[in-house]
JSON list of C-alpha atoms in Angstrom, two decimals:
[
{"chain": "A", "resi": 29, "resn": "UNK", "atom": "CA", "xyz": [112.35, 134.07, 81.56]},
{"chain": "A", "resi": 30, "resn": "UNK", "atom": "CA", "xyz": [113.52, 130.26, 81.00]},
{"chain": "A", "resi": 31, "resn": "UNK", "atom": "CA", "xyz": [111.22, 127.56, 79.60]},
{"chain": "A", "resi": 32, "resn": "UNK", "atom": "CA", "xyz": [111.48, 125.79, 82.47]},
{"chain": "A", "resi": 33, "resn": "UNK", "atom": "CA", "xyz": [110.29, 128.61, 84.44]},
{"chain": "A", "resi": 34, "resn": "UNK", "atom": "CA", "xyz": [107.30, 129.52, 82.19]},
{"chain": "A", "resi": 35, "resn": "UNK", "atom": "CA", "xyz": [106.19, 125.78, 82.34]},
{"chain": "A", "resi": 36, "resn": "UNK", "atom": "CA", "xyz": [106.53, 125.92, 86.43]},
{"chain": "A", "resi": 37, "resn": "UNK", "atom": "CA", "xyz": [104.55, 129.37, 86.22]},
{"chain": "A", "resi": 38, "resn": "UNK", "atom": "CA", "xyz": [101.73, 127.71, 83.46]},
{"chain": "A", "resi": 39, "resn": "UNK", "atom": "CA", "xyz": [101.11, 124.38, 85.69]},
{"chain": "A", "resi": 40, "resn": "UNK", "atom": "CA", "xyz": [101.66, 126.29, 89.36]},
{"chain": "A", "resi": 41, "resn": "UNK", "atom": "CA", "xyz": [97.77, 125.46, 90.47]},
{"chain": "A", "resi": 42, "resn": "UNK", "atom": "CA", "xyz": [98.45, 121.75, 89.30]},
{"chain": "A", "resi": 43, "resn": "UNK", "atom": "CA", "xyz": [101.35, 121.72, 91.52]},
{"chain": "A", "resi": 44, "resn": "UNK", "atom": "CA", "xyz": [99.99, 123.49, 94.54]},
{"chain": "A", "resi": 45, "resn": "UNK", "atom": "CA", "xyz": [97.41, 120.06, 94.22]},
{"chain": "A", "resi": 46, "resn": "UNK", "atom": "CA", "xyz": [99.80, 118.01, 94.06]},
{"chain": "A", "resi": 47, "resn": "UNK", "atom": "CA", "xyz": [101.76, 119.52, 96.69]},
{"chain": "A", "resi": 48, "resn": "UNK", "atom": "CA", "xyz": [98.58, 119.61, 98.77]},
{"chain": "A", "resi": 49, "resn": "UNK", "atom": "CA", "xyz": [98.02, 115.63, 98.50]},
{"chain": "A", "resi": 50, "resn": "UNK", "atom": "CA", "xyz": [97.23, 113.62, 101.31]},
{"chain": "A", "resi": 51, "resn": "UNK", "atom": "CA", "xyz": [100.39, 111.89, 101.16]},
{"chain": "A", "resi": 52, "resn": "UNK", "atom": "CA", "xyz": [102.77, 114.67, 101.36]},
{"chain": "A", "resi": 53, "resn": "UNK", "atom": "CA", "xyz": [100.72, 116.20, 103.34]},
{"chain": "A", "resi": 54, "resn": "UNK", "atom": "CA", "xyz": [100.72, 113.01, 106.41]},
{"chain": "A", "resi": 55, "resn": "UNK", "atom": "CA", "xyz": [104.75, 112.38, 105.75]},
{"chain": "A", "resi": 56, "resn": "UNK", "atom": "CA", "xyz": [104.95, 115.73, 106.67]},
{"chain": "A", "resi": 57, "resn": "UNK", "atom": "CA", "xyz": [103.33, 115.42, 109.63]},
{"chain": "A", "resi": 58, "resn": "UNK", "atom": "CA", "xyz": [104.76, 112.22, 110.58]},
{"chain": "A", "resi": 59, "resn": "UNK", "atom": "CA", "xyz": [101.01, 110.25, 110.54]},
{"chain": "A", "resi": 60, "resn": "UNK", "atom": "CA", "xyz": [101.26, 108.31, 107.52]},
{"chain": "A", "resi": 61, "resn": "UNK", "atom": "CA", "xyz": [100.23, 105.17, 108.54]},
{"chain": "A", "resi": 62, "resn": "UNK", "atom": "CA", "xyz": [102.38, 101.93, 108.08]},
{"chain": "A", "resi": 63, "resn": "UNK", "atom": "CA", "xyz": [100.12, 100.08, 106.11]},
{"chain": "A", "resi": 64, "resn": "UNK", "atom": "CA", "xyz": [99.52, 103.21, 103.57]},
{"chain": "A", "resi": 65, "resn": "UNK", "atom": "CA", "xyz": [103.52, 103.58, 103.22]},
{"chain": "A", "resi": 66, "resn": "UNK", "atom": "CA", "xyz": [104.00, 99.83, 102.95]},
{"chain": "A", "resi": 67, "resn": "UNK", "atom": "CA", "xyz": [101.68, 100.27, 99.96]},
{"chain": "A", "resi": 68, "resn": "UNK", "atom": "CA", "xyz": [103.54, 103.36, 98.64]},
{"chain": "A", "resi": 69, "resn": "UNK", "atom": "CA", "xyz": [107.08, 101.28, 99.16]},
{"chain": "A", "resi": 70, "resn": "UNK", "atom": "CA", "xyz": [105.54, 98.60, 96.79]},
{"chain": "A", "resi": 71, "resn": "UNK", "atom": "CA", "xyz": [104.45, 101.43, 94.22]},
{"chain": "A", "resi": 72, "resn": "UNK", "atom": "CA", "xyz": [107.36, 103.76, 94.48]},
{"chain": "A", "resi": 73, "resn": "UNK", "atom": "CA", "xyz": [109.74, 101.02, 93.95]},
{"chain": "A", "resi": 74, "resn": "UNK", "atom": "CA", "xyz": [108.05, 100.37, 90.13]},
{"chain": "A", "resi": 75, "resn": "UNK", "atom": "CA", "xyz": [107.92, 103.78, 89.08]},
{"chain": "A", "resi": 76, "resn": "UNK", "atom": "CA", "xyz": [111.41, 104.10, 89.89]},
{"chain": "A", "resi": 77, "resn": "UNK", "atom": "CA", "xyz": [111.82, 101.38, 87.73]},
{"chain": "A", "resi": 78, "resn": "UNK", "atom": "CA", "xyz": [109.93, 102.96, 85.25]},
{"chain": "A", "resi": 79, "resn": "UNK", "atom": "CA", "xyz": [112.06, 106.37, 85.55]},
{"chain": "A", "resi": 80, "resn": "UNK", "atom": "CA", "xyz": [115.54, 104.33, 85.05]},
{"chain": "A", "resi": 81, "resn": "UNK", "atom": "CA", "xyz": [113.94, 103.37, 81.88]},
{"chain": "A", "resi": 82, "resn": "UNK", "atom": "CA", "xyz": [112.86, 106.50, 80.80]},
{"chain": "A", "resi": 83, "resn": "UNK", "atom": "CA", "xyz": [116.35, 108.83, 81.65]},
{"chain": "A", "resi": 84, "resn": "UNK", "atom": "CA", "xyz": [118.19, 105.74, 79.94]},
{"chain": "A", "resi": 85, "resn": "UNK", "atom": "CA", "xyz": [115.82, 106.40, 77.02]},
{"chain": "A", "resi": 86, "resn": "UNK", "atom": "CA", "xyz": [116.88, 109.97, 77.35]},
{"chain": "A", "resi": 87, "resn": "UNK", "atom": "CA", "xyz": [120.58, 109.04, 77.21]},
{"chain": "A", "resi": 88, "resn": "UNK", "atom": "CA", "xyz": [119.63, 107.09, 73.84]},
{"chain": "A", "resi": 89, "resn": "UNK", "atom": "CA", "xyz": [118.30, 110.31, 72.31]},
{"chain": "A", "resi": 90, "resn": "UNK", "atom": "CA", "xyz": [120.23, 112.84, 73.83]},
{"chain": "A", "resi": 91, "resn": "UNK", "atom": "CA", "xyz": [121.08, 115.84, 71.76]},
{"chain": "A", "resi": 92, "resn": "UNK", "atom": "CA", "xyz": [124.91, 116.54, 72.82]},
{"chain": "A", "resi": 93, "resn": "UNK", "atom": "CA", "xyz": [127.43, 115.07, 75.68]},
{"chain": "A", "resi": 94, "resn": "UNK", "atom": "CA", "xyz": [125.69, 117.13, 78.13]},
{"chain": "A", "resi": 95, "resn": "UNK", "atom": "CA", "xyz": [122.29, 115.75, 78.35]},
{"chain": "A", "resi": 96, "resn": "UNK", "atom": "CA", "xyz": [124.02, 112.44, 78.01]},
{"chain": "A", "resi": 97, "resn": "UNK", "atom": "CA", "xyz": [125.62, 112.85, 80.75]},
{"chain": "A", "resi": 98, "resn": "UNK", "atom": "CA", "xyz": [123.50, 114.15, 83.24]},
{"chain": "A", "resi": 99, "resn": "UNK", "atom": "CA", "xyz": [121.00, 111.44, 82.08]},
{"chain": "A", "resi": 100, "resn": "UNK", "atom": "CA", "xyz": [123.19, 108.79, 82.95]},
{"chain": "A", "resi": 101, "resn": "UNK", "atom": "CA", "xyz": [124.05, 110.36, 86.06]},
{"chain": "A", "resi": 102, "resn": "UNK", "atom": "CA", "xyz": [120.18, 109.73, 86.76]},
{"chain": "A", "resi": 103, "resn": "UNK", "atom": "CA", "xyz": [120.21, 106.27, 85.78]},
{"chain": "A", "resi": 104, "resn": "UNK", "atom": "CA", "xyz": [123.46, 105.53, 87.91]},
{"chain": "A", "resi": 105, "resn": "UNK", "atom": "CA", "xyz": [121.73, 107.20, 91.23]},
{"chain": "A", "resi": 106, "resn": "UNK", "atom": "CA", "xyz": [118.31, 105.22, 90.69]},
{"chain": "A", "resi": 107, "resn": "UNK", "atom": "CA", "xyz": [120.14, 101.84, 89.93]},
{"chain": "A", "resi": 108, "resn": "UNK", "atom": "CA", "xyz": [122.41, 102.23, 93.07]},
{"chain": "A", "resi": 109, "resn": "UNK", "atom": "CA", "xyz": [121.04, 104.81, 95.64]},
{"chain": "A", "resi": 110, "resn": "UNK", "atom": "CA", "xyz": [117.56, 104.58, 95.32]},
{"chain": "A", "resi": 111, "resn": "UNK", "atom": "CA", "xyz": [117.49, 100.73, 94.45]},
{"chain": "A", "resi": 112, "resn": "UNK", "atom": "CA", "xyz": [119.58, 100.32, 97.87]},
{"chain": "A", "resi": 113, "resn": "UNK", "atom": "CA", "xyz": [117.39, 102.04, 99.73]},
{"chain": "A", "resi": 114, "resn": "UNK", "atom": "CA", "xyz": [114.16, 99.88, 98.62]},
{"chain": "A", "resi": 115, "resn": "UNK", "atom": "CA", "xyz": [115.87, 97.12, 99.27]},
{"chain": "A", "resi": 116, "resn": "UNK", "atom": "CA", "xyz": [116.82, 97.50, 103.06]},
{"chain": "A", "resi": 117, "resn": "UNK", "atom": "CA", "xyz": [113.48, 99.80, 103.50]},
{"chain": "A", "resi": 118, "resn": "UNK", "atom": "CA", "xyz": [111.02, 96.68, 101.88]},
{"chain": "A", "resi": 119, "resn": "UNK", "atom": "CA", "xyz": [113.16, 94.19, 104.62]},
{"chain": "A", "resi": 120, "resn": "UNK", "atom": "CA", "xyz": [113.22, 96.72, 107.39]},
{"chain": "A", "resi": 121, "resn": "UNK", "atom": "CA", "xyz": [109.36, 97.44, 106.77]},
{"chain": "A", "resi": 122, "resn": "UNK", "atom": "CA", "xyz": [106.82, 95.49, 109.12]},
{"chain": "A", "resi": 123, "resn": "UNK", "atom": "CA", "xyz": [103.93, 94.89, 106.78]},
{"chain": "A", "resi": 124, "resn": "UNK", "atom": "CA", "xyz": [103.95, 94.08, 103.33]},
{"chain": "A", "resi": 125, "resn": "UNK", "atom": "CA", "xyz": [101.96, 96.16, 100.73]},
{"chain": "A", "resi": 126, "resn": "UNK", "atom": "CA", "xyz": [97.85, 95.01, 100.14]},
{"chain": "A", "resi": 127, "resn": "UNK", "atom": "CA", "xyz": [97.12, 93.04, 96.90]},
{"chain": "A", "resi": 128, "resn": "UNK", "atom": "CA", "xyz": [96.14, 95.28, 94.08]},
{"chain": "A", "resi": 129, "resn": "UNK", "atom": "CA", "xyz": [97.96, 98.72, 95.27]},
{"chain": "A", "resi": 130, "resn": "UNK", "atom": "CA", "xyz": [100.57, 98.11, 92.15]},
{"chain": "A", "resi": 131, "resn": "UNK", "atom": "CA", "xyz": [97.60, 98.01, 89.40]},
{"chain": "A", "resi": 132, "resn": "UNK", "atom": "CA", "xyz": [95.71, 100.97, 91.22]},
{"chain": "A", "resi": 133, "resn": "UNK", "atom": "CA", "xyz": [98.99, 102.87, 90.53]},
{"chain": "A", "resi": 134, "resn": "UNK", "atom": "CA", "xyz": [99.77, 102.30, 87.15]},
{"chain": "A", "resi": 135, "resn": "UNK", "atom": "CA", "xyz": [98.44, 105.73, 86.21]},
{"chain": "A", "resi": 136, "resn": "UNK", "atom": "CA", "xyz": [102.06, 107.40, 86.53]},
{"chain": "A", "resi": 137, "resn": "UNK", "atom": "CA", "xyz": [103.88, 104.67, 84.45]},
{"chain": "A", "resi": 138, "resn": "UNK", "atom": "CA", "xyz": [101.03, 104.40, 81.77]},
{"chain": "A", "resi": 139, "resn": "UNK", "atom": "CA", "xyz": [101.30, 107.91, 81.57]},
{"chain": "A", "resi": 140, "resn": "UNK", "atom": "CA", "xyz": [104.79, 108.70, 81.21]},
{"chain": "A", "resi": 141, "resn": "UNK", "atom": "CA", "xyz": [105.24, 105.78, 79.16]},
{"chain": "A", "resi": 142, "resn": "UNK", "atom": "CA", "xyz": [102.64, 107.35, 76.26]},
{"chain": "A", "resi": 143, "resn": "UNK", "atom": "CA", "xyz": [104.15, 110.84, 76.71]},
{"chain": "A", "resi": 144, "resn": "UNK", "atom": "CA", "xyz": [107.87, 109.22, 75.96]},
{"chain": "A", "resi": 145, "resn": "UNK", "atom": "CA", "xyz": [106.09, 107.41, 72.96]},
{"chain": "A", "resi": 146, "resn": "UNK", "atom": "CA", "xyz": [104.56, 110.34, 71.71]},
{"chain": "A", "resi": 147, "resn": "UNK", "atom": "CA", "xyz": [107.08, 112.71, 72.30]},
{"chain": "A", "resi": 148, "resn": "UNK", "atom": "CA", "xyz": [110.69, 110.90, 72.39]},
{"chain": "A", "resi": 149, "resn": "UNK", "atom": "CA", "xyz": [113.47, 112.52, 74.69]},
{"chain": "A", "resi": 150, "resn": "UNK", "atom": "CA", "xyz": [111.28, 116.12, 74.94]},
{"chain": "A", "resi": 151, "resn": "UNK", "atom": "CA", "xyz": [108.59, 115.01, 76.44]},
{"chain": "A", "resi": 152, "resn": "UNK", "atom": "CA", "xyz": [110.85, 112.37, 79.31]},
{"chain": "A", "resi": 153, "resn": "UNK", "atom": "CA", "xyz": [112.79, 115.37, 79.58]},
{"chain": "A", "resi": 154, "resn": "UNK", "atom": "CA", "xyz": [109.52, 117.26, 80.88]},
{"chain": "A", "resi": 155, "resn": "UNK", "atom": "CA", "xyz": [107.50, 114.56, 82.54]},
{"chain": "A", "resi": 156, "resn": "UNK", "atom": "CA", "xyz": [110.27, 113.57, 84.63]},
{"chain": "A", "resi": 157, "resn": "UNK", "atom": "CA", "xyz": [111.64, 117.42, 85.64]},
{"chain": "A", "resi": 158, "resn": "UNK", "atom": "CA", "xyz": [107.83, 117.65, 87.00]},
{"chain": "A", "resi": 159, "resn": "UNK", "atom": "CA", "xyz": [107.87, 114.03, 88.78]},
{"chain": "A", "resi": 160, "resn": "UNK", "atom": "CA", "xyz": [111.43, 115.64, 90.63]},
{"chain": "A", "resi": 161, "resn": "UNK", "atom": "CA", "xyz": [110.29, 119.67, 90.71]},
{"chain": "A", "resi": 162, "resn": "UNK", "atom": "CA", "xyz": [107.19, 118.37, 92.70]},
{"chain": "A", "resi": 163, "resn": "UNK", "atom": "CA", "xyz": [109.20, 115.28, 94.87]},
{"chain": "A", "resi": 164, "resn": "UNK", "atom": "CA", "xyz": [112.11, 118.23, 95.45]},
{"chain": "A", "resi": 165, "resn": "UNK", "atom": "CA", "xyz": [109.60, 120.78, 96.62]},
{"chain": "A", "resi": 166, "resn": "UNK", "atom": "CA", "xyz": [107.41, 118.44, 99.18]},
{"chain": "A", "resi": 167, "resn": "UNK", "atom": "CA", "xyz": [110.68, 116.71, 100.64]},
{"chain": "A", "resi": 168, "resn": "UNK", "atom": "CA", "xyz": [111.85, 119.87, 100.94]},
{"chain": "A", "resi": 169, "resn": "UNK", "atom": "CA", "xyz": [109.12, 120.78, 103.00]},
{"chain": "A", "resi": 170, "resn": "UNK", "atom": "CA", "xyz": [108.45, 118.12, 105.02]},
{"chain": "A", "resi": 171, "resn": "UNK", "atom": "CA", "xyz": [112.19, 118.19, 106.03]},
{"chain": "A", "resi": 172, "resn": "UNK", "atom": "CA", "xyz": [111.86, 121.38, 107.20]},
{"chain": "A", "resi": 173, "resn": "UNK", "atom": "CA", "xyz": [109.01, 120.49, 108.88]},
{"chain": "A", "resi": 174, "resn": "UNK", "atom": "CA", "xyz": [110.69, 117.86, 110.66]},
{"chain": "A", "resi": 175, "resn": "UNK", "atom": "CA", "xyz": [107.83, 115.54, 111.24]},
{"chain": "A", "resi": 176, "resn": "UNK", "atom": "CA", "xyz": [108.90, 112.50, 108.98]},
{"chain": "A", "resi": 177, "resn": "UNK", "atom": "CA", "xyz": [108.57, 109.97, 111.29]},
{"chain": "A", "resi": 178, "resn": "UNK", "atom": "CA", "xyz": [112.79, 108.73, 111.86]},
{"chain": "A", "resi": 179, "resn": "UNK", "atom": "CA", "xyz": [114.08, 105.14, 109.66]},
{"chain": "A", "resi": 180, "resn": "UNK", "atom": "CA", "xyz": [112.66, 104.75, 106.15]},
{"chain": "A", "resi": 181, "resn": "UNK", "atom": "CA", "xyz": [110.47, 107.40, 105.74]},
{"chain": "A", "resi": 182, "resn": "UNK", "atom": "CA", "xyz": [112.50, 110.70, 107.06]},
{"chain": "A", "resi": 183, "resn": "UNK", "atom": "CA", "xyz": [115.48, 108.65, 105.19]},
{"chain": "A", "resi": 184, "resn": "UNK", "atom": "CA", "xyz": [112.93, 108.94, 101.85]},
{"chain": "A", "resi": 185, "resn": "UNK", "atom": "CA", "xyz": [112.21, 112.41, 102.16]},
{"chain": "A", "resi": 186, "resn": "UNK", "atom": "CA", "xyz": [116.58, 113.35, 102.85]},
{"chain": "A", "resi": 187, "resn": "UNK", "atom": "CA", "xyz": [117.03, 111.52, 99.64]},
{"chain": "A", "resi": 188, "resn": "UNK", "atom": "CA", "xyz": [114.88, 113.90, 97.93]},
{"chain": "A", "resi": 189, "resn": "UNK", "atom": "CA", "xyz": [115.95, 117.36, 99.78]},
{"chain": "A", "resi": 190, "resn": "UNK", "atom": "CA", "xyz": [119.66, 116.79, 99.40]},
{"chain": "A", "resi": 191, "resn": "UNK", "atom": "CA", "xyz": [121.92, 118.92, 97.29]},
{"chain": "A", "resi": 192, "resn": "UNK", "atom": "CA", "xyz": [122.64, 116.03, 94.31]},
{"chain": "A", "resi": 193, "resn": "UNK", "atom": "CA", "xyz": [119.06, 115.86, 94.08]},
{"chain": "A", "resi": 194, "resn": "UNK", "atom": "CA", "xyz": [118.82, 119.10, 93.94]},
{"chain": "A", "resi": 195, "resn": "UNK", "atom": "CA", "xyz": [121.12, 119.91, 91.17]},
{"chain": "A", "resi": 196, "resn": "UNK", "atom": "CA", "xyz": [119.30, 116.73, 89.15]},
{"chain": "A", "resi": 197, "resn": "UNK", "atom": "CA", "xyz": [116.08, 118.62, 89.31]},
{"chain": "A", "resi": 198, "resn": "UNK", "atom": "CA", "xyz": [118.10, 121.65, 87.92]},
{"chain": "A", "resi": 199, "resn": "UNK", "atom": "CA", "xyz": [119.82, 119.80, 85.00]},
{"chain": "A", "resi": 200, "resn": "UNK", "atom": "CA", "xyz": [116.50, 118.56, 84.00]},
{"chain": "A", "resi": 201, "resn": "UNK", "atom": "CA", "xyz": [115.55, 122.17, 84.31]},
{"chain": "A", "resi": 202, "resn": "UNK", "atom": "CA", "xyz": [118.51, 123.22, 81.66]},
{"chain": "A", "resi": 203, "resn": "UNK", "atom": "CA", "xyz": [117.50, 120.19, 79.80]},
{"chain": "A", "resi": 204, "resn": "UNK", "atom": "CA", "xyz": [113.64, 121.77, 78.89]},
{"chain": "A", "resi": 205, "resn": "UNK", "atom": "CA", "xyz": [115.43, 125.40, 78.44]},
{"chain": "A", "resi": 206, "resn": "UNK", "atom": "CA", "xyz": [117.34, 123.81, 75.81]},
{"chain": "A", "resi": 207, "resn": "UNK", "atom": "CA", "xyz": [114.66, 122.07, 73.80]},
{"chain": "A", "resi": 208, "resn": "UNK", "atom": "CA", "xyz": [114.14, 123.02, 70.32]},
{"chain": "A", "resi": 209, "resn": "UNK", "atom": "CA", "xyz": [111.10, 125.19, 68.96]},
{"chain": "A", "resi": 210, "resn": "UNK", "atom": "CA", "xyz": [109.45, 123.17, 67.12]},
{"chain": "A", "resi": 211, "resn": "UNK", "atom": "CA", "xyz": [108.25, 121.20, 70.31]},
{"chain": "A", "resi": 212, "resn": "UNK", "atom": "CA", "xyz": [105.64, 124.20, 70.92]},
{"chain": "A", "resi": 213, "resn": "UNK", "atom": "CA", "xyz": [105.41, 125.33, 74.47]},
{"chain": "A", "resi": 214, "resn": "UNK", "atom": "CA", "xyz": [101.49, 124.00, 74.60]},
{"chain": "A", "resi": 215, "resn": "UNK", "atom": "CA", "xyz": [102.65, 120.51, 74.11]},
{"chain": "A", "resi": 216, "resn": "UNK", "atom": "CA", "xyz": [105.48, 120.83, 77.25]},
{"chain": "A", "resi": 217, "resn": "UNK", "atom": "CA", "xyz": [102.34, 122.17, 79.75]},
{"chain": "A", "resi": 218, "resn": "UNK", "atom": "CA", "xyz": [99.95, 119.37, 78.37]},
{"chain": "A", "resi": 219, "resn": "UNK", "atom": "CA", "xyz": [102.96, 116.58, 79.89]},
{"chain": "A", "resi": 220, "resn": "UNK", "atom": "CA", "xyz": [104.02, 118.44, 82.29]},
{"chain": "A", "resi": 221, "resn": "UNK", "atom": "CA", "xyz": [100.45, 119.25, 83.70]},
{"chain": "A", "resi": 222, "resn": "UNK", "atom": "CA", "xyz": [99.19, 115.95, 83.07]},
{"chain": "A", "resi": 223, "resn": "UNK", "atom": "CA", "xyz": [102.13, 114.40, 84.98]},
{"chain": "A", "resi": 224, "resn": "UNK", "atom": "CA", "xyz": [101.68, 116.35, 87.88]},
{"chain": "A", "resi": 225, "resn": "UNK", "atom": "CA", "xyz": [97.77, 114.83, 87.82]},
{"chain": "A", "resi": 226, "resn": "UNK", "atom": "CA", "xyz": [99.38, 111.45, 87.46]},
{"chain": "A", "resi": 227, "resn": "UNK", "atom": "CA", "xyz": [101.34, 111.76, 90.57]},
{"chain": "A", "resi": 228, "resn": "UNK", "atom": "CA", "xyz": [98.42, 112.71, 92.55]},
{"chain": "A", "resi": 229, "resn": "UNK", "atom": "CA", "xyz": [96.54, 109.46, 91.76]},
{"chain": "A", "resi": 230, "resn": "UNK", "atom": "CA", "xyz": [99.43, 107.63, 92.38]},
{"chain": "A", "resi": 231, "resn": "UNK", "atom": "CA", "xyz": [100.08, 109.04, 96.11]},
{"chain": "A", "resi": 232, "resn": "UNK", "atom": "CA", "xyz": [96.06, 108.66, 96.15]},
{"chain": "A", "resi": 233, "resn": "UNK", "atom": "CA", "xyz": [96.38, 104.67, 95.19]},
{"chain": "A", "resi": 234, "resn": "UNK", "atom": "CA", "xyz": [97.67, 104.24, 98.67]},
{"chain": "A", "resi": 235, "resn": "UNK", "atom": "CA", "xyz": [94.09, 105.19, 100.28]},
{"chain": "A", "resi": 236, "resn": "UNK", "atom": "CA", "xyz": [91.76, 103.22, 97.97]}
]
């Protein structure tokens, strides 16, 4: 069995949570309400951000070509794709996002930003393949589902269910199976784990 795999299997019942939040749970169904997403456009659009930063940190330390590579891959698609689709989504959008949504939400940053200080390019390597192994599972989902109400959001949840997203989540997924030893397999379930809680306050920020 891969490391990746045996850190998906060691944080599964903090992933069926976060799977189960309220907001992937109401995109799915297509009754996420427009002032809750207008909040989560406000949020989203920070931590993404905050990843750019974090897979560019990643190219920085990367061990070989490889992981430079596919890191700056990542930074290209959030600087470009994702950044685009903020932009006309935040103009298109017909309420703005309620004061104090963004400081409510800082939990995923803070947190990702102490794991990447603690732990250099092994622990952004596994905090962000569980931010994408959890956004590629519910998009997934809720595409299948087919209840993502049609503009912004069901355009959202495509950008996360598509194949090149797909085969990011499973570079990050090589990345982890190729992390040394000595970063003991405890240490990738305590950021991976805690992550995954991260994200769920974050979604959550959007109800307060």
């Amino acid at each position: 069995m891969t490391r990746s795999r045996r850190l998906l299997d060691a944080c599964s019942a903090t992933m069926d949570r976060a799977l189960a939040m309220r907001f992937a749970e109401e995109v799915g169904s297509g009754t996420i309400g427009t002032q809750e997403y207008a909040d989560y456009l406000e949020i989203e659009a920070s931590f993404v951000a905050t990843a750019a930063r974090l897979h560019g940190l990643a190219v920085w330390d990367a061990p070989d070509w490889t992981a430079m590579e596919r890191n700056a891959r990542a930074v290209h698609a959030l600087t470009t794709e994702q950044a685009d689709y903020f932009r006309a989504a935040l103009a298109a959008w017909p309420v703005r996002a309620r004061p104090g949504v963004a400081e409510r939400a800082r939990v995923l940053s803070d947190f990702a930003l102490a794991a990447a200080r603690e732990g250099g390019y092994g622990a952004v390597t596994t905090v962000l393949f569980a931010a994408e192994s959890l956004y590629l599972a519910w998009c997934t989902r809720a595409r299948q589902e087919g209840g993502a109400p049609p503009g912004p959001i069901a355009d959202w949840v495509a950008l996360h269910a598509n194949e090149a997203f797909r085969e990011g989540v499973d570079a990050l997924a090589r990345q982890v199976d190729a992390l040394p030893g000595t970063v003991p397999d405890d240490l990738l379930v305590r950021w991976f784990g805690g992550m995954l809680e991260a994200e769920i306050a974050f979604h959550d920020a959007v109800y307060a």
